[in-house]
CSV table of C-alpha atoms in Angstrom, one decimal:
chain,number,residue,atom,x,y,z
A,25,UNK,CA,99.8,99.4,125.2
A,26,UNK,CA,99.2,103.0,124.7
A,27,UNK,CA,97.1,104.4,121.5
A,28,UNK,CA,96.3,107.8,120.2
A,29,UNK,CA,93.0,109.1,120.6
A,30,UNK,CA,93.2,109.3,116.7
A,31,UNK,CA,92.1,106.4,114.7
A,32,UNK,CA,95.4,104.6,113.0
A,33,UNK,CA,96.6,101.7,111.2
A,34,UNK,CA,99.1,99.3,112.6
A,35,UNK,CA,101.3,97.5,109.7
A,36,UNK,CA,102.8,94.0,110.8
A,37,UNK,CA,104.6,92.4,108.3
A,38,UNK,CA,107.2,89.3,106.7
A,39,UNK,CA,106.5,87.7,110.8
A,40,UNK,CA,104.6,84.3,111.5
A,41,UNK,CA,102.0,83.4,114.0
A,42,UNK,CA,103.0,80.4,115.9
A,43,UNK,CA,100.5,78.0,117.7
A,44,UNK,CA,102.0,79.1,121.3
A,45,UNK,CA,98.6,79.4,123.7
A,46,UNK,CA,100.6,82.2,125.0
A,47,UNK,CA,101.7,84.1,122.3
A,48,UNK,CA,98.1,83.9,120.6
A,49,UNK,CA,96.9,84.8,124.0
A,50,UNK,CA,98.6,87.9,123.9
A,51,UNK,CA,98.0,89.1,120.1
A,52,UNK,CA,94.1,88.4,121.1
A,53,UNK,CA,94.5,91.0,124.0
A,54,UNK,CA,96.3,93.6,122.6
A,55,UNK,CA,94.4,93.4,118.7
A,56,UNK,CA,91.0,93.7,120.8
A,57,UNK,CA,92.1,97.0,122.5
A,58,UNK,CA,93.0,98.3,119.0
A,59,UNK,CA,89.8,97.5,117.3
A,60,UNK,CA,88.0,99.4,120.6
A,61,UNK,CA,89.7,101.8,120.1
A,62,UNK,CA,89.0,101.9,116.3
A,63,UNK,CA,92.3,101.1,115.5
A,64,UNK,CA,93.2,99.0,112.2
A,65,UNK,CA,95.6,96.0,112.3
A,66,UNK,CA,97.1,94.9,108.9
A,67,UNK,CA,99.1,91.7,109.2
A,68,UNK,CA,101.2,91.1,105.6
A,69,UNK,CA,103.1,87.7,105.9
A,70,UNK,CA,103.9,85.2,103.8
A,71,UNK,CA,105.2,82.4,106.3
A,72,UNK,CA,102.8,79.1,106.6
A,73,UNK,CA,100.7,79.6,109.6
A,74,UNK,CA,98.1,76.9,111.2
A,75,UNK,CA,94.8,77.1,110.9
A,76,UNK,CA,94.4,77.9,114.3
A,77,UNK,CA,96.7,81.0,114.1
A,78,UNK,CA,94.8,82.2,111.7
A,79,UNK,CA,91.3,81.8,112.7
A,80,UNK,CA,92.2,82.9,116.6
A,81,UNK,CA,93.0,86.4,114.6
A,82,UNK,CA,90.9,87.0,112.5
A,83,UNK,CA,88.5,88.7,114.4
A,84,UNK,CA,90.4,91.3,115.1
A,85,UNK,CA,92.9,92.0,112.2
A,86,UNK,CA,92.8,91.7,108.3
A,87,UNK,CA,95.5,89.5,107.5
A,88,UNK,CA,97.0,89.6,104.1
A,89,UNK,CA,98.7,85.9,104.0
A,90,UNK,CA,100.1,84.5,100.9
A,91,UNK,CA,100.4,80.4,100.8
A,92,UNK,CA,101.7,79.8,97.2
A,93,UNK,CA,105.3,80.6,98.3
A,94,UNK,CA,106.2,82.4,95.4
A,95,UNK,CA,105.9,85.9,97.0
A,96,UNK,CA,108.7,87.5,99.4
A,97,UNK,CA,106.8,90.0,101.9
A,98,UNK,CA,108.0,93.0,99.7
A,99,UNK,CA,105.9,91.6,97.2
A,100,UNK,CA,103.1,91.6,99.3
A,101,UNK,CA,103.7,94.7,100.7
A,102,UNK,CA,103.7,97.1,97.5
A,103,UNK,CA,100.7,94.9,96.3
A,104,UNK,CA,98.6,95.4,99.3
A,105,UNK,CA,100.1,99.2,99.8
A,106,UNK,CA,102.0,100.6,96.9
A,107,UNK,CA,100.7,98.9,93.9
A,108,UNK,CA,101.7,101.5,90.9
A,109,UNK,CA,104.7,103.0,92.7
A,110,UNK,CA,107.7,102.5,90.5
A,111,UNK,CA,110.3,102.9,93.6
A,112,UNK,CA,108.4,100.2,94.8
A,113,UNK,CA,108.2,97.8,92.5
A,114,UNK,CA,112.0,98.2,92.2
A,115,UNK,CA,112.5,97.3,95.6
A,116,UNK,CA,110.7,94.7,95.9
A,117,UNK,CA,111.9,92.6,92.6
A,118,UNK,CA,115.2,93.1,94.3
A,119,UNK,CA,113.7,91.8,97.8
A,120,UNK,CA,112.2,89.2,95.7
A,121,UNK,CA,115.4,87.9,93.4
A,122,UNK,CA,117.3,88.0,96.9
A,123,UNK,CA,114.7,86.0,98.8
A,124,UNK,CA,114.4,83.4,96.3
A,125,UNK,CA,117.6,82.8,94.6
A,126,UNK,CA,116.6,83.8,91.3
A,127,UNK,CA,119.7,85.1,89.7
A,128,UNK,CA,117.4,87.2,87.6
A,129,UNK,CA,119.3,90.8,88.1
A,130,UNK,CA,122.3,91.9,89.0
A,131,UNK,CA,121.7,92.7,92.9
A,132,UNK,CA,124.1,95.6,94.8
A,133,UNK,CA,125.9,93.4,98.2
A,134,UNK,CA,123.6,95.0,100.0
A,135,UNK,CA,122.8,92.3,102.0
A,136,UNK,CA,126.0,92.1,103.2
A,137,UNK,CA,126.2,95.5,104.3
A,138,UNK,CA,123.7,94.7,106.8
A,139,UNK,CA,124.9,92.0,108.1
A,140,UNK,CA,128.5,93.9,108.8
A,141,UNK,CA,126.5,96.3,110.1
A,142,UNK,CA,124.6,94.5,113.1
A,143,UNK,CA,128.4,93.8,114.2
A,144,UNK,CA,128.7,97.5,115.5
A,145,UNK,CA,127.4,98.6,118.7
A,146,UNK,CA,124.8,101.6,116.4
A,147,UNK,CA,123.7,98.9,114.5
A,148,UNK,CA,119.9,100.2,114.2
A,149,UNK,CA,121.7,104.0,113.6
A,150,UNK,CA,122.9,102.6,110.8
A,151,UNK,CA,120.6,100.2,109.3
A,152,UNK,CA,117.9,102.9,109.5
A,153,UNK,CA,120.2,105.3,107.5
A,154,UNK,CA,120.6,102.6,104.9
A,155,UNK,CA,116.8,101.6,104.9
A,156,UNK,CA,116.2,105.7,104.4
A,157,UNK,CA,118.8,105.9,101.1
A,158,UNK,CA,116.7,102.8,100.2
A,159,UNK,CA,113.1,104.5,100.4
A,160,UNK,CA,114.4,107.4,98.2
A,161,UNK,CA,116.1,104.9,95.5
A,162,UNK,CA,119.3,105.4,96.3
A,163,UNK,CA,120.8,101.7,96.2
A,164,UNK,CA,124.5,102.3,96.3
A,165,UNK,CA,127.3,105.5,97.0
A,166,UNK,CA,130.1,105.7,98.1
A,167,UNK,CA,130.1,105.7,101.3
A,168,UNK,CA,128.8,102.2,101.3
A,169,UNK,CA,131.0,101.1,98.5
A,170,UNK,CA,133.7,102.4,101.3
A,171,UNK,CA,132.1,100.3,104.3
A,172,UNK,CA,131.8,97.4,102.0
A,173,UNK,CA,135.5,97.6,101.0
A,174,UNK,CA,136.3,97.4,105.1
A,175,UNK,CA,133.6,94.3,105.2
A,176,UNK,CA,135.4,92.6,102.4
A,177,UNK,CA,138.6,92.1,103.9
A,178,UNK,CA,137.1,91.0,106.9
A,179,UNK,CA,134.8,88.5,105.1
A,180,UNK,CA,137.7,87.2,103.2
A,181,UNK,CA,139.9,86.6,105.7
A,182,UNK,CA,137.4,84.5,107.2
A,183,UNK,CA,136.6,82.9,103.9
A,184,UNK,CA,139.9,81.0,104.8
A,185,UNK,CA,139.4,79.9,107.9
A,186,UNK,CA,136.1,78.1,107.8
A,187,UNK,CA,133.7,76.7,104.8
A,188,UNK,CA,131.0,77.7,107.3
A,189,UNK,CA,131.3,81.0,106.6
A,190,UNK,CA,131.3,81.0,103.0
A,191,UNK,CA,127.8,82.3,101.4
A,192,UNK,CA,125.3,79.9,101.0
A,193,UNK,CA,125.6,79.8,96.9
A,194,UNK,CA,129.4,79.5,97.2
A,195,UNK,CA,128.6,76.3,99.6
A,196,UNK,CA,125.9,74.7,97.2
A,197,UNK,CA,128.4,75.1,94.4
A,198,UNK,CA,131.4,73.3,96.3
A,199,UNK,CA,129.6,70.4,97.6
A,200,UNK,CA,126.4,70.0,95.6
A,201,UNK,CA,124.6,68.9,99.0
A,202,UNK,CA,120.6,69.1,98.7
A,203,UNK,CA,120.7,71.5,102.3
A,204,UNK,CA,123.3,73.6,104.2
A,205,UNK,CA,122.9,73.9,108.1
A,206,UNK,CA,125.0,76.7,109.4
A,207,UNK,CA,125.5,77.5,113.5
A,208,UNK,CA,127.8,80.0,115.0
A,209,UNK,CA,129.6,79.4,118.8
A,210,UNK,CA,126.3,81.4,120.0
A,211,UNK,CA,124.0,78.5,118.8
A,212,UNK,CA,122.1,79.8,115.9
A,213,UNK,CA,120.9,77.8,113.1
A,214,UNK,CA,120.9,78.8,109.7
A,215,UNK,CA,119.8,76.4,107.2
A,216,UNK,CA,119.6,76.5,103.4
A,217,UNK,CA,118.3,74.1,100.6
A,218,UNK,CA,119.5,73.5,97.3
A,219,UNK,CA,116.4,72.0,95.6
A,220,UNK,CA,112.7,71.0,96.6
A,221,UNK,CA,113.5,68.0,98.1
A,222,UNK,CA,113.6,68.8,101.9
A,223,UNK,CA,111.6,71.8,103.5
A,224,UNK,CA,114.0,73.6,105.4
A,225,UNK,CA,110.8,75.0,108.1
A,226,UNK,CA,110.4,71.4,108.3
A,227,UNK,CA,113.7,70.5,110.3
A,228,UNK,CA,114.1,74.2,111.9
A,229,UNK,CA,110.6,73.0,113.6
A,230,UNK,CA,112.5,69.8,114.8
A,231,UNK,CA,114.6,72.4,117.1
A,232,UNK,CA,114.5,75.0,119.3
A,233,UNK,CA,112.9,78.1,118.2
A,234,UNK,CA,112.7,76.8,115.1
A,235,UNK,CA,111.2,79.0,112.1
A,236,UNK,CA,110.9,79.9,108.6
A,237,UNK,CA,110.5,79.0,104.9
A,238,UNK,CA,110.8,75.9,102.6
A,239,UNK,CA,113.4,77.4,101.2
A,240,UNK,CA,115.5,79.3,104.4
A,241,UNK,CA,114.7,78.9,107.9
A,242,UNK,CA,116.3,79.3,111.2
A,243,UNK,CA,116.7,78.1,114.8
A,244,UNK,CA,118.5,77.8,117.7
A,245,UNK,CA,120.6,75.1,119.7
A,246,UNK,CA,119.5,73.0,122.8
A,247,UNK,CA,123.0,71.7,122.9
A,248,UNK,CA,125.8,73.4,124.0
A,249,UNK,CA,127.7,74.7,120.5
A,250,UNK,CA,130.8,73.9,121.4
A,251,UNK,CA,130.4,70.7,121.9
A,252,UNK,CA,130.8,69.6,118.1
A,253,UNK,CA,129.6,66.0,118.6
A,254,UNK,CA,126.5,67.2,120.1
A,255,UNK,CA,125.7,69.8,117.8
A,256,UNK,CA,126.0,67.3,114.9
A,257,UNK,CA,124.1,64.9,116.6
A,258,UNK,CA,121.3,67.2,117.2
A,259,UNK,CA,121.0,68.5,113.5
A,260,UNK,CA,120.6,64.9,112.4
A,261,UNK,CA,117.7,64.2,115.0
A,262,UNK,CA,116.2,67.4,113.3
A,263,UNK,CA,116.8,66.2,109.7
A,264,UNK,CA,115.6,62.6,110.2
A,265,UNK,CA,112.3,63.2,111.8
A,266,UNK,CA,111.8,66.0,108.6
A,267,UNK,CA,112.6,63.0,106.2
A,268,UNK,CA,110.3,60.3,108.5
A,269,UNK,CA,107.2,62.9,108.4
């Protein structure tokens, strides 16, 4: 790791700590060098971390770590950052009513925009683009409004082949199911809940790579995801020793 000879600040934020010896191992190094160097490490999270992620940290960093659960990261980050900026308190009630399911505002499909936008090959040109027109308050145009039209016939289309793929709400509304677990042929692991009865980092800890919130979280498979029987089979596993614990 390579600093400047001028003093900085390094912003980490909306990533957990696990309790991996390695991992930890390797934030101690590296955050030590900084402070030497009279560097400044801000960590802004809001994911549940151990007590012994936390405490192997602090030392080096100031950590900015919300535990009520009631705050996205774009919360946190115009509180800690930007408190008073309008363009940022916009943002972030809109990070915020996305994060959480509040239905409090009507929210641009900009969410979906991103995710048809990982599918091409300049991705981050893209995304960055988009993140840029959303820095400056620009929410919509119509250029996106024209991407989104190509991304709406493509999620439509698909919308017929497969309930998987319908959005999370849409699912919820169908089959009034308390969670959703979601995987693609890859072997990722989406899973949503529809109330407060089952912590959704909870079973995505049950797997592999498993991480996230109560109320979304996300994983990966040990099984091979083709193998239907398997797949299903593993997700229970996962869901069982949540409800047992």
């Amino acid at each position: 790791m390579t600093l400047s000879p001028e003093p900085g600040i390094v912003i980490i934020s909306d990533l957990g700590l696990s309790d991996d010896e390695r991992v930890i191992d390797i934030c101690n190094r590296t955050f030590a060098k900084t402070k030497a160097s009279k560097w400044q490490v801000r960590w802004v999270d809001h994911h549940p971390w151990s007590k012994k992620a936390l405490e192997s940290l602090k030392p080096f960093i100031d950590i900015v770590l919300d535990e009520s659960g009631k705050k996205c990261a774009a919360d946190l980050m115009y509180e800690t950052f930007l408190r008073g900026n309008e363009l940022a308190a916009t943002l972030a009630r809109l990070a915020h009513t996305m994060d959480f399911f509040t239905n409090d505002q009507y929210l641009t499909p900009t969410s979906e925009l991103i995710h048809y936008y990982r599918t091409f090959s300049d991705f981050y040109r893209r995304l960055t683009i988009l993140a840029q027109k959303a820095a400056h308050g620009i929410l919509w145009d119509v250029e996106m409004q024209e991407q989104y039209n190509k991304y709406a016939v493509l999620r439509n289309d698909a919308k017929k082949q497969i309930l998987s793929t319908i959005i999370v709400k849409e699912v919820f509304q169908k089959t009034h199911a308390d969670i959703a677990i979601f995987y693609s042929t890859e072997g990722k692991v989406s899973i949503r809940r529809n109330n407060e009865s089952v912590h959704c980092n909870k079973i995505a800890a049950n797997l592999n790579e498993g991480g996230g919130h109560e109320f979304a979280a996300g994983a990966t498979l040990r099984t091979n995801p083709l193998d239907t029987n398997a797949v299903i089979s593993e997700l229970e596993t996962a869901v069982r020793k949540c409800l047992v614990s």
